[in-house]
Amino acid sequence: MGNFTHDGIVIDTPVTGSDPLITFSEPDSLALSIRASALVFVDPISKALLEYTQRIAPSEATVLIIGETGTGKELMARHVHSLSHRHDGPFVAVNCGAFSESLIESELFGHERGAFTGAVSTRPGWFEAANGGTLFLDEIGDLPLSAQVKLLRVLQEREVVRIGARNTIPIDVRLIAATNIDLAAAVRAGRFREDLFYRLNVAQLNLQPLRERPGDILPLVQHFMRRYGKRLALDSTSLSHCAERKLIGYPWPGNIRELENAIHHALLISKNGEIKATDLQKMDCQLPQEFTVNNATPGTSNGFLSLQHVLNNLYENPTEQLFEKIEETVVQTAYAYCEYNQVQTARMLGISRNILRHRLQLYGLLAA
């Protein structure tokens, strides 16, 4: 694993892109932030996103990252920066919703001394701070219209004018923006400028919620078990099958951040070195009314809806021998889930053991 470090943030990235499990994690000192602290790319949806990210990252194109809260938008922005030619330059992250309308322009573009009440000294803005690197504007949809006009000009002219100044300052910054709202709908409602939307939406990264990429859930669980197990000085902790099914079937409205908190709490109360379904109490408190533990299994409607979503994405970009590849994936994952027990795998799939053995030999999982 190679490391990219900036401003106290450590992002663990593989030296090559061949590892199917790729985790970007922040240090434990930041584990209580409201942001996602890890990403993995195991689910087919995530693998496709990673491949696209690796293609667009080396360019200078403006990137728009779309995703729900807790899906890891800032981590993805940092990964884009680390893969770009600007990786030795600064990465500056700004939450547009964290400043009042009267302050946001000063924060972004800077101000001169005496430009307004309280401006006791000249101060450069975030664009100048990110010069030679990447500026990440989170929650770009919260940017007031007055600031949107100035942001568009900066992107077009590649220069900023501090508040209260007349001279322009050239900048060399790549912009990455992120939002958890529908910007196209905001444009139609008159809350976001259409020309700025198109300027930002050159390359779009769509981070799907965790419920839409179930293949990432268990790898994330293992990652957080290692992280918090080490912090709690636990020798080793395993996960029961019932707990696995509960984790996979839960819709995760809080996405990766909620999953991390659930695993942390489960490790605190688990006994005998195993997390059981009953240890996942934080999930039970947050289950929507229409979702109960009784139907939170991969074999029910919730699991099949996730499966249908994955299949629909495959159908949109079909590959050769799609059916054979899907069938092989089903057999491989079922065999691994049953801990390579042929009898249990055949029973779970509803096929004979002879048919299963034939498939395993065909896929190279069993010696002929």
mmCIF file of C-alpha atoms in Angstrom:
data_model
loop_
_atom_site.group_PDB
_atom_site.id
_atom_site.type_symbol
_atom_site.label_atom_id
_atom_site.label_comp_id
_atom_site.label_asym_id
_atom_site.label_seq_id
_atom_site.Cartn_x
_atom_site.Cartn_y
_atom_site.Cartn_z
ATOM 1 C CA MET A 1 0.000 0.000 0.000
ATOM 2 C CA GLY A 2 1.254 3.490 -0.851
ATOM 3 C CA ASN A 3 0.457 6.549 1.223
ATOM 4 C CA PHE A 4 -0.558 10.036 0.172
ATOM 5 C CA THR A 5 -0.345 12.523 3.014
ATOM 6 C CA HIS A 6 -1.564 16.101 3.233
ATOM 7 C CA ASP A 7 -2.624 18.273 6.161
ATOM 8 C CA GLY A 8 -2.671 15.370 8.600
ATOM 9 C CA ILE A 9 -4.922 13.233 6.395
ATOM 10 C CA VAL A 10 -3.563 9.817 5.426
ATOM 11 C CA ILE A 11 -5.246 8.080 2.524
ATOM 12 C CA ASP A 12 -4.143 4.483 2.071
ATOM 13 C CA THR A 13 -4.066 3.660 -1.614
ATOM 14 C CA PRO A 14 -2.682 0.624 -3.452
ATOM 15 C CA VAL A 15 0.463 0.904 -5.474
ATOM 16 C CA THR A 16 -1.406 -0.702 -8.364
ATOM 17 C CA GLY A 17 -5.070 -0.856 -9.198
ATOM 18 C CA SER A 18 -5.223 -4.642 -9.212
ATOM 19 C CA ASP A 19 -6.433 -5.082 -5.646
ATOM 20 C CA PRO A 20 -10.242 -5.523 -5.702
ATOM 21 C CA LEU A 21 -10.485 -4.215 -2.157
ATOM 22 C CA ILE A 22 -9.227 -0.670 -1.991
ATOM 23 C CA THR A 23 -9.645 1.264 1.237
ATOM 24 C CA PHE A 24 -9.112 4.960 1.786
ATOM 25 C CA SER A 25 -9.140 5.591 5.498
ATOM 26 C CA GLU A 26 -8.520 8.563 7.697
ATOM 27 C CA PRO A 27 -6.523 8.255 10.915
ATOM 28 C CA ASP A 28 -8.357 7.345 14.106
ATOM 29 C CA SER A 29 -8.109 10.923 15.355
ATOM 30 C CA LEU A 30 -10.677 11.868 12.731
ATOM 31 C CA ALA A 31 -12.945 8.867 13.200
ATOM 32 C CA LEU A 32 -15.583 10.908 15.029
ATOM 33 C CA SER A 33 -16.177 13.277 12.133
ATOM 34 C CA ILE A 34 -19.526 13.168 10.356
ATOM 35 C CA ARG A 35 -17.842 12.229 7.086
ATOM 36 C CA ALA A 36 -17.269 8.755 5.785
ATOM 37 C CA SER A 37 -13.812 7.588 6.822
ATOM 38 C CA ALA A 38 -13.331 4.715 4.372
ATOM 39 C CA LEU A 39 -14.243 3.591 0.880
ATOM 40 C CA VAL A 40 -13.974 0.165 -0.707
ATOM 41 C CA PHE A 41 -14.474 -0.973 -4.285
ATOM 42 C CA VAL A 42 -15.703 -4.558 -4.315
ATOM 43 C CA ASP A 43 -19.270 -4.266 -5.572
ATOM 44 C CA PRO A 44 -19.546 -4.161 -9.403
ATOM 45 C CA ILE A 45 -21.002 -0.642 -9.207
ATOM 46 C CA SER A 46 -18.038 0.546 -7.163
ATOM 47 C CA LYS A 47 -15.512 -1.151 -9.437
ATOM 48 C CA ALA A 48 -17.007 0.624 -12.450
ATOM 49 C CA LEU A 49 -16.829 3.942 -10.601
ATOM 50 C CA LEU A 50 -13.193 3.339 -9.664
ATOM 51 C CA GLU A 51 -12.281 2.530 -13.263
ATOM 52 C CA TYR A 52 -13.939 5.726 -14.491
ATOM 53 C CA THR A 53 -12.257 7.761 -11.736
ATOM 54 C CA GLN A 54 -8.839 6.461 -12.734
ATOM 55 C CA ARG A 55 -9.510 7.595 -16.325
ATOM 56 C CA ILE A 56 -10.609 11.150 -15.549
ATOM 57 C CA ALA A 57 -8.378 11.897 -12.536
ATOM 58 C CA PRO A 58 -5.138 12.659 -14.470
ATOM 59 C CA SER A 59 -6.930 15.313 -16.539
ATOM 60 C CA GLU A 60 -7.585 18.925 -15.552
ATOM 61 C CA ALA A 61 -11.362 18.524 -15.943
ATOM 62 C CA THR A 62 -13.652 19.957 -13.289
ATOM 63 C CA VAL A 63 -15.344 17.120 -11.404
ATOM 64 C CA LEU A 64 -18.822 17.038 -9.862
ATOM 65 C CA ILE A 65 -19.313 14.348 -7.201
ATOM 66 C CA ILE A 66 -22.915 13.446 -6.397
ATOM 67 C CA GLY A 67 -23.923 11.315 -3.435
ATOM 68 C CA GLU A 68 -25.870 11.114 -0.221
ATOM 69 C CA THR A 69 -24.385 12.251 3.073
ATOM 70 C CA GLY A 70 -21.915 9.699 4.387
ATOM 71 C CA THR A 71 -21.054 8.056 1.052
ATOM 72 C CA GLY A 72 -17.466 9.375 1.030
ATOM 73 C CA LYS A 73 -17.543 12.331 -1.364
ATOM 74 C CA GLU A 74 -14.522 14.066 0.172
ATOM 75 C CA LEU A 75 -12.525 10.837 0.236
ATOM 76 C CA MET A 76 -13.268 10.373 -3.462
ATOM 77 C CA ALA A 77 -12.198 13.959 -4.131
ATOM 78 C CA ARG A 78 -8.929 13.313 -2.307
ATOM 79 C CA HIS A 79 -8.396 10.197 -4.395
ATOM 80 C CA VAL A 80 -8.931 12.148 -7.610
ATOM 81 C CA HIS A 81 -6.348 14.665 -6.376
ATOM 82 C CA SER A 82 -3.855 11.928 -5.458
ATOM 83 C CA LEU A 83 -4.130 10.422 -8.962
ATOM 84 C CA SER A 84 -3.754 13.778 -10.712
ATOM 85 C CA HIS A 85 -0.624 15.634 -11.793
ATOM 86 C CA ARG A 86 -1.322 18.018 -8.917
ATOM 87 C CA HIS A 87 -0.798 15.407 -6.204
ATOM 88 C CA ASP A 88 2.235 17.278 -4.834
ATOM 89 C CA GLY A 89 0.184 20.464 -4.519
ATOM 90 C CA PRO A 90 -2.305 21.419 -1.785
ATOM 91 C CA PHE A 91 -5.748 19.874 -1.359
ATOM 92 C CA VAL A 92 -8.108 22.399 0.236
ATOM 93 C CA ALA A 93 -11.600 21.308 1.338
ATOM 94 C CA VAL A 94 -14.324 23.903 1.980
ATOM 95 C CA ASN A 95 -17.923 23.254 3.043
ATOM 96 C CA CYS A 96 -20.046 25.887 1.319
ATOM 97 C CA GLY A 97 -22.834 25.386 3.836
ATOM 98 C CA ALA A 98 -20.596 26.195 6.808
ATOM 99 C CA PHE A 99 -20.427 29.957 6.135
ATOM 100 C CA SER A 100 -23.056 32.663 6.101
ATOM 101 C CA GLU A 101 -23.937 34.376 2.833
ATOM 102 C CA SER A 102 -22.034 37.497 3.953
ATOM 103 C CA LEU A 103 -18.826 35.539 4.622
ATOM 104 C CA ILE A 104 -18.672 32.923 1.877
ATOM 105 C CA GLU A 105 -17.307 35.286 -0.804
ATOM 106 C CA SER A 106 -14.580 36.536 1.536
ATOM 107 C CA GLU A 107 -13.656 32.944 2.382
ATOM 108 C CA LEU A 108 -13.469 31.853 -1.243
ATOM 109 C CA PHE A 109 -11.937 34.901 -2.919
ATOM 110 C CA GLY A 110 -10.227 36.741 -0.053
ATOM 111 C CA HIS A 111 -10.456 40.410 0.966
ATOM 112 C CA GLU A 112 -8.348 43.513 1.395
ATOM 113 C CA ARG A 113 -7.886 45.378 4.643
ATOM 114 C CA GLY A 114 -10.831 47.685 5.314
ATOM 115 C CA ALA A 115 -13.014 46.081 2.633
ATOM 116 C CA PHE A 116 -15.813 45.693 5.190
ATOM 117 C CA THR A 117 -16.405 46.022 8.910
ATOM 118 C CA GLY A 118 -14.099 43.604 10.689
ATOM 119 C CA ALA A 119 -11.601 43.281 7.832
ATOM 120 C CA VAL A 120 -8.654 44.439 9.916
ATOM 121 C CA SER A 121 -6.062 42.862 7.635
ATOM 122 C CA THR A 122 -5.654 41.543 4.107
ATOM 123 C CA ARG A 123 -6.540 37.889 3.789
ATOM 124 C CA PRO A 124 -6.182 35.539 0.799
ATOM 125 C CA GLY A 125 -9.114 33.252 0.000
ATOM 126 C CA TRP A 126 -9.337 29.505 -0.420
ATOM 127 C CA PHE A 127 -8.686 29.732 -4.166
ATOM 128 C CA GLU A 128 -5.308 31.308 -3.501
ATOM 129 C CA ALA A 129 -4.588 28.762 -0.759
ATOM 130 C CA ALA A 130 -5.212 25.953 -3.250
ATOM 131 C CA ASN A 131 -3.034 27.470 -5.980
ATOM 132 C CA GLY A 132 -1.141 24.716 -7.789
ATOM 133 C CA GLY A 133 -3.431 22.053 -6.337
ATOM 134 C CA THR A 134 -7.083 21.148 -5.923
ATOM 135 C CA LEU A 135 -9.973 23.023 -4.302
ATOM 136 C CA PHE A 136 -12.844 20.841 -3.093
ATOM 137 C CA LEU A 137 -16.145 22.683 -2.616
ATOM 138 C CA ASP A 138 -18.525 20.458 -0.669
ATOM 139 C CA GLU A 139 -22.282 21.127 -0.644
ATOM 140 C CA ILE A 140 -21.946 23.371 -3.690
ATOM 141 C CA GLY A 141 -25.751 23.572 -3.878
ATOM 142 C CA ASP A 142 -25.727 25.757 -0.730
ATOM 143 C CA LEU A 143 -23.703 28.456 -2.468
ATOM 144 C CA PRO A 144 -25.743 31.725 -2.705
ATOM 145 C CA LEU A 145 -26.495 33.060 -6.188
ATOM 146 C CA SER A 146 -24.240 36.101 -5.711
ATOM 147 C CA ALA A 147 -21.265 33.844 -5.017
ATOM 148 C CA GLN A 148 -22.226 31.568 -7.917
ATOM 149 C CA VAL A 149 -21.778 34.490 -10.329
ATOM 150 C CA LYS A 150 -18.261 35.186 -9.031
ATOM 151 C CA LEU A 151 -17.349 31.499 -8.980
ATOM 152 C CA LEU A 152 -18.336 31.175 -12.636
ATOM 153 C CA ARG A 153 -16.128 34.126 -13.527
ATOM 154 C CA VAL A 154 -13.183 32.636 -11.643
ATOM 155 C CA LEU A 155 -13.564 29.354 -13.501
ATOM 156 C CA GLN A 156 -13.744 31.145 -16.845
ATOM 157 C CA GLU A 157 -10.981 33.707 -16.338
ATOM 158 C CA ARG A 158 -8.688 31.631 -14.067
ATOM 159 C CA GLU A 159 -8.186 34.629 -11.794
ATOM 160 C CA VAL A 160 -9.692 36.028 -8.588
ATOM 161 C CA VAL A 161 -10.379 39.526 -7.320
ATOM 162 C CA ARG A 162 -10.316 39.953 -3.571
ATOM 163 C CA ILE A 163 -13.179 41.885 -2.018
ATOM 164 C CA GLY A 164 -12.171 45.548 -1.902
ATOM 165 C CA ALA A 165 -9.410 45.105 -4.480
ATOM 166 C CA ARG A 166 -9.114 46.136 -8.129
ATOM 167 C CA ASN A 167 -6.217 43.992 -9.247
ATOM 168 C CA THR A 168 -6.726 40.412 -10.382
ATOM 169 C CA ILE A 169 -4.689 37.493 -9.071
ATOM 170 C CA PRO A 170 -3.981 34.604 -11.479
ATOM 171 C CA ILE A 171 -4.739 31.166 -10.065
ATOM 172 C CA ASP A 172 -3.951 27.623 -11.148
ATOM 173 C CA VAL A 173 -6.536 25.468 -9.395
ATOM 174 C CA ARG A 174 -8.485 22.354 -10.288
ATOM 175 C CA LEU A 175 -12.003 22.475 -8.892
ATOM 176 C CA ILE A 176 -13.889 19.473 -7.539
ATOM 177 C CA ALA A 177 -17.429 20.137 -6.326
ATOM 178 C CA ALA A 178 -19.811 17.856 -4.453
ATOM 179 C CA THR A 179 -23.493 17.876 -3.586
ATOM 180 C CA ASN A 180 -26.157 15.684 -2.052
ATOM 181 C CA ILE A 181 -29.000 17.477 -3.839
ATOM 182 C CA ASP A 182 -30.299 17.345 -7.406
ATOM 183 C CA LEU A 183 -28.557 20.320 -8.992
ATOM 184 C CA ALA A 184 -30.573 19.991 -12.201
ATOM 185 C CA ALA A 185 -33.756 20.401 -10.136
ATOM 186 C CA ALA A 186 -32.157 23.367 -8.347
ATOM 187 C CA VAL A 187 -31.487 24.937 -11.762
ATOM 188 C CA ARG A 188 -35.133 24.495 -12.767
ATOM 189 C CA ALA A 189 -36.215 26.027 -9.453
ATOM 190 C CA GLY A 190 -33.968 29.046 -10.041
ATOM 191 C CA ARG A 191 -31.729 28.315 -7.039
ATOM 192 C CA PHE A 192 -28.642 27.424 -9.067
ATOM 193 C CA ARG A 193 -27.222 28.987 -12.196
ATOM 194 C CA GLU A 194 -27.526 26.820 -15.286
ATOM 195 C CA ASP A 195 -24.255 28.051 -16.800
ATOM 196 C CA LEU A 196 -22.370 27.224 -13.585
ATOM 197 C CA PHE A 197 -23.983 23.785 -13.445
ATOM 198 C CA TYR A 198 -22.691 22.927 -16.912
ATOM 199 C CA ARG A 199 -19.291 24.384 -16.052
ATOM 200 C CA LEU A 200 -19.035 22.108 -13.007
ATOM 201 C CA ASN A 201 -20.526 19.008 -14.592
ATOM 202 C CA VAL A 202 -17.661 18.204 -16.968
ATOM 203 C CA ALA A 203 -16.877 14.847 -15.341
ATOM 204 C CA GLN A 204 -19.458 13.420 -12.953
ATOM 205 C CA LEU A 205 -18.802 10.833 -10.248
ATOM 206 C CA ASN A 206 -21.996 9.349 -8.887
ATOM 207 C CA LEU A 207 -21.409 7.750 -5.481
ATOM 208 C CA GLN A 208 -24.262 5.317 -4.960
ATOM 209 C CA PRO A 209 -25.669 4.887 -1.434
ATOM 210 C CA LEU A 210 -24.467 1.834 0.443
ATOM 211 C CA ARG A 211 -27.825 0.051 0.027
ATOM 212 C CA GLU A 212 -27.294 0.102 -3.765
ATOM 213 C CA ARG A 213 -23.852 -1.547 -3.569
ATOM 214 C CA PRO A 214 -24.257 -4.394 -1.087
ATOM 215 C CA GLY A 215 -21.001 -5.997 -2.179
ATOM 216 C CA ASP A 216 -19.103 -3.256 -0.331
ATOM 217 C CA ILE A 217 -20.835 -3.801 3.024
ATOM 218 C CA LEU A 218 -18.937 -6.782 4.422
ATOM 219 C CA PRO A 219 -15.489 -5.552 3.300
ATOM 220 C CA LEU A 220 -16.230 -2.275 5.064
ATOM 221 C CA VAL A 221 -17.369 -4.216 8.124
ATOM 222 C CA GLN A 222 -14.083 -6.128 8.212
ATOM 223 C CA HIS A 223 -12.147 -2.885 7.847
ATOM 224 C CA PHE A 224 -13.939 -1.247 10.784
ATOM 225 C CA MET A 225 -13.648 -4.409 12.877
ATOM 226 C CA ARG A 226 -9.869 -4.295 12.418
ATOM 227 C CA ARG A 227 -9.694 -0.568 13.145
ATOM 228 C CA TYR A 228 -11.795 -0.557 16.311
ATOM 229 C CA GLY A 229 -10.642 -3.994 17.409
ATOM 230 C CA LYS A 230 -7.105 -2.649 17.516
ATOM 231 C CA ARG A 231 -8.217 0.455 19.382
ATOM 232 C CA LEU A 232 -10.128 -1.654 21.945
ATOM 233 C CA ALA A 233 -7.201 -4.095 22.300
ATOM 234 C CA LEU A 234 -9.308 -7.060 21.134
ATOM 235 C CA ASP A 235 -7.292 -10.088 20.049
ATOM 236 C CA SER A 236 -9.701 -11.123 17.301
ATOM 237 C CA THR A 237 -13.396 -10.843 16.639
ATOM 238 C CA SER A 238 -15.508 -12.791 14.168
ATOM 239 C CA LEU A 239 -18.917 -12.107 12.658
ATOM 240 C CA SER A 240 -21.777 -14.595 12.926
ATOM 241 C CA HIS A 241 -23.758 -15.566 9.818
ATOM 242 C CA CYS A 242 -26.903 -14.028 11.292
ATOM 243 C CA ALA A 243 -25.036 -10.772 11.855
ATOM 244 C CA GLU A 244 -23.773 -10.853 8.260
ATOM 245 C CA ARG A 245 -27.296 -11.300 6.917
ATOM 246 C CA LYS A 246 -28.566 -8.479 9.101
ATOM 247 C CA LEU A 247 -25.802 -6.142 7.927
ATOM 248 C CA ILE A 248 -26.364 -6.940 4.252
ATOM 249 C CA GLY A 249 -30.140 -6.611 4.478
ATOM 250 C CA TYR A 250 -30.231 -3.288 6.320
ATOM 251 C CA PRO A 251 -30.856 -0.216 4.079
ATOM 252 C CA TRP A 252 -28.173 2.000 5.724
ATOM 253 C CA PRO A 253 -29.811 5.437 5.443
ATOM 254 C CA GLY A 254 -26.686 6.939 7.059
ATOM 255 C CA ASN A 255 -24.410 5.078 4.648
ATOM 256 C CA ILE A 256 -20.746 4.369 5.550
ATOM 257 C CA ARG A 257 -20.742 6.648 8.598
ATOM 258 C CA GLU A 258 -23.707 4.767 10.102
ATOM 259 C CA LEU A 259 -22.087 1.415 9.345
ATOM 260 C CA GLU A 260 -18.885 2.486 11.100
ATOM 261 C CA ASN A 261 -20.789 3.565 14.213
ATOM 262 C CA ALA A 262 -22.786 0.308 14.266
ATOM 263 C CA ILE A 263 -19.637 -1.835 14.143
ATOM 264 C CA HIS A 264 -17.876 0.271 16.776
ATOM 265 C CA HIS A 265 -20.827 -0.132 19.148
ATOM 266 C CA ALA A 266 -21.158 -3.862 18.397
ATOM 267 C CA LEU A 267 -17.506 -4.440 19.312
ATOM 268 C CA LEU A 268 -18.034 -2.618 22.603
ATOM 269 C CA ILE A 269 -20.850 -4.931 23.719
ATOM 270 C CA SER A 270 -19.951 -8.211 21.986
ATOM 271 C CA LYS A 271 -18.879 -11.237 24.025
ATOM 272 C CA ASN A 272 -16.700 -14.299 23.444
ATOM 273 C CA GLY A 273 -14.954 -12.777 20.426
ATOM 274 C CA GLU A 274 -17.990 -12.806 18.114
ATOM 275 C CA ILE A 275 -20.418 -10.159 16.917
ATOM 276 C CA LYS A 276 -23.939 -11.576 16.869
ATOM 277 C CA ALA A 277 -27.055 -10.103 15.297
ATOM 278 C CA THR A 278 -28.262 -9.047 18.747
ATOM 279 C CA ASP A 279 -25.101 -6.943 19.189
ATOM 280 C CA LEU A 280 -26.144 -4.725 16.281
ATOM 281 C CA GLN A 281 -28.537 -2.776 18.484
ATOM 282 C CA LYS A 282 -27.928 0.642 16.931
ATOM 283 C CA MET A 283 -29.400 -0.631 13.674
ATOM 284 C CA ASP A 284 -32.589 -1.791 15.400
ATOM 285 C CA CYS A 285 -33.146 1.699 16.815
ATOM 286 C CA GLN A 286 -32.930 3.281 13.348
ATOM 287 C CA LEU A 287 -34.832 0.783 11.212
ATOM 288 C CA PRO A 288 -37.656 2.412 9.230
ATOM 289 C CA GLN A 289 -41.146 1.156 10.088
ATOM 290 C CA GLU A 290 -41.479 -0.830 6.899
ATOM 291 C CA PHE A 291 -38.181 -2.647 7.542
ATOM 292 C CA THR A 292 -37.812 -5.117 10.381
ATOM 293 C CA VAL A 293 -35.126 -7.581 11.392
ATOM 294 C CA ASN A 294 -37.368 -10.450 10.323
ATOM 295 C CA ASN A 295 -37.168 -9.457 6.681
ATOM 296 C CA ALA A 296 -33.643 -8.047 6.721
ATOM 297 C CA THR A 297 -32.067 -10.909 4.809
ATOM 298 C CA PRO A 298 -30.593 -11.139 1.331
ATOM 299 C CA GLY A 299 -33.334 -13.568 0.323
ATOM 300 C CA THR A 300 -36.190 -11.102 0.773
ATOM 301 C CA SER A 301 -37.592 -8.229 -1.246
ATOM 302 C CA ASN A 302 -35.015 -5.723 0.031
ATOM 303 C CA GLY A 303 -32.128 -7.922 -1.063
ATOM 304 C CA PHE A 304 -33.720 -8.687 -4.420
ATOM 305 C CA LEU A 305 -34.295 -4.978 -5.069
ATOM 306 C CA SER A 306 -30.577 -4.394 -4.603
ATOM 307 C CA LEU A 307 -29.845 -7.345 -6.893
ATOM 308 C CA GLN A 308 -32.213 -5.973 -9.537
ATOM 309 C CA HIS A 309 -30.430 -2.633 -9.391
ATOM 310 C CA VAL A 310 -27.047 -4.280 -9.958
ATOM 311 C CA LEU A 311 -28.415 -6.333 -12.860
ATOM 312 C CA ASN A 312 -30.000 -3.276 -14.475
ATOM 313 C CA ASN A 313 -26.617 -1.544 -14.407
ATOM 314 C CA LEU A 314 -25.038 -4.599 -16.047
ATOM 315 C CA TYR A 315 -27.748 -4.643 -18.715
ATOM 316 C CA GLU A 316 -27.022 -1.021 -19.600
ATOM 317 C CA ASN A 317 -23.413 -1.939 -20.417
ATOM 318 C CA PRO A 318 -23.558 -5.642 -21.285
ATOM 319 C CA THR A 319 -20.404 -7.679 -21.751
ATOM 320 C CA GLU A 320 -19.852 -10.877 -23.665
ATOM 321 C CA GLN A 321 -21.220 -14.062 -22.061
ATOM 322 C CA LEU A 322 -23.104 -11.991 -19.466
ATOM 323 C CA PHE A 323 -25.309 -14.849 -18.270
ATOM 324 C CA GLU A 324 -22.340 -17.177 -17.770
ATOM 325 C CA LYS A 325 -20.467 -14.525 -15.797
ATOM 326 C CA ILE A 326 -23.491 -13.849 -13.581
ATOM 327 C CA GLU A 327 -23.988 -17.572 -12.961
ATOM 328 C CA GLU A 328 -20.299 -18.009 -12.131
ATOM 329 C CA THR A 329 -20.457 -15.091 -9.665
ATOM 330 C CA VAL A 330 -23.522 -16.576 -7.955
ATOM 331 C CA VAL A 331 -21.823 -19.943 -7.503
ATOM 332 C CA GLN A 332 -18.502 -18.456 -6.358
ATOM 333 C CA THR A 333 -20.039 -16.151 -3.769
ATOM 334 C CA ALA A 334 -22.386 -18.852 -2.463
ATOM 335 C CA TYR A 335 -19.480 -21.306 -2.144
ATOM 336 C CA ALA A 336 -17.423 -18.752 -0.207
ATOM 337 C CA TYR A 337 -20.424 -17.786 1.957
ATOM 338 C CA CYS A 338 -20.893 -21.429 2.973
ATOM 339 C CA GLU A 339 -17.190 -21.627 3.823
ATOM 340 C CA TYR A 340 -16.518 -23.924 0.846
ATOM 341 C CA ASN A 341 -18.916 -26.597 2.057
ATOM 342 C CA GLN A 342 -20.426 -28.270 -1.022
ATOM 343 C CA VAL A 343 -23.454 -29.754 0.742
ATOM 344 C CA GLN A 344 -24.492 -26.458 2.305
ATOM 345 C CA THR A 345 -23.851 -24.527 -0.909
ATOM 346 C CA ALA A 346 -25.960 -26.912 -2.998
ATOM 347 C CA ARG A 347 -28.764 -26.816 -0.417
ATOM 348 C CA MET A 348 -28.776 -23.005 -0.292
ATOM 349 C CA LEU A 349 -28.831 -22.682 -4.100
ATOM 350 C CA GLY A 350 -31.464 -25.396 -4.453
ATOM 351 C CA ILE A 351 -29.428 -27.562 -6.816
ATOM 352 C CA SER A 352 -27.940 -31.038 -6.543
ATOM 353 C CA ARG A 353 -24.413 -31.552 -5.310
ATOM 354 C CA ASN A 354 -23.441 -33.144 -8.638
ATOM 355 C CA ILE A 355 -24.520 -30.017 -10.515
ATOM 356 C CA LEU A 356 -22.627 -27.855 -8.042
ATOM 357 C CA ARG A 357 -19.468 -29.972 -8.385
ATOM 358 C CA HIS A 358 -19.682 -29.655 -12.175
ATOM 359 C CA ARG A 359 -19.936 -25.868 -11.885
ATOM 360 C CA LEU A 360 -17.062 -25.673 -9.401
ATOM 361 C CA GLN A 361 -14.840 -27.730 -11.720
ATOM 362 C CA LEU A 362 -15.883 -25.559 -14.667
ATOM 363 C CA TYR A 363 -14.903 -22.381 -12.806
ATOM 364 C CA GLY A 364 -11.618 -23.818 -11.552
ATOM 365 C CA LEU A 365 -12.746 -23.913 -7.929
ATOM 366 C CA LEU A 366 -12.446 -27.670 -7.642
ATOM 367 C CA ALA A 367 -9.909 -30.069 -9.092
ATOM 368 C CA ALA A 368 -11.362 -32.246 -11.842
#
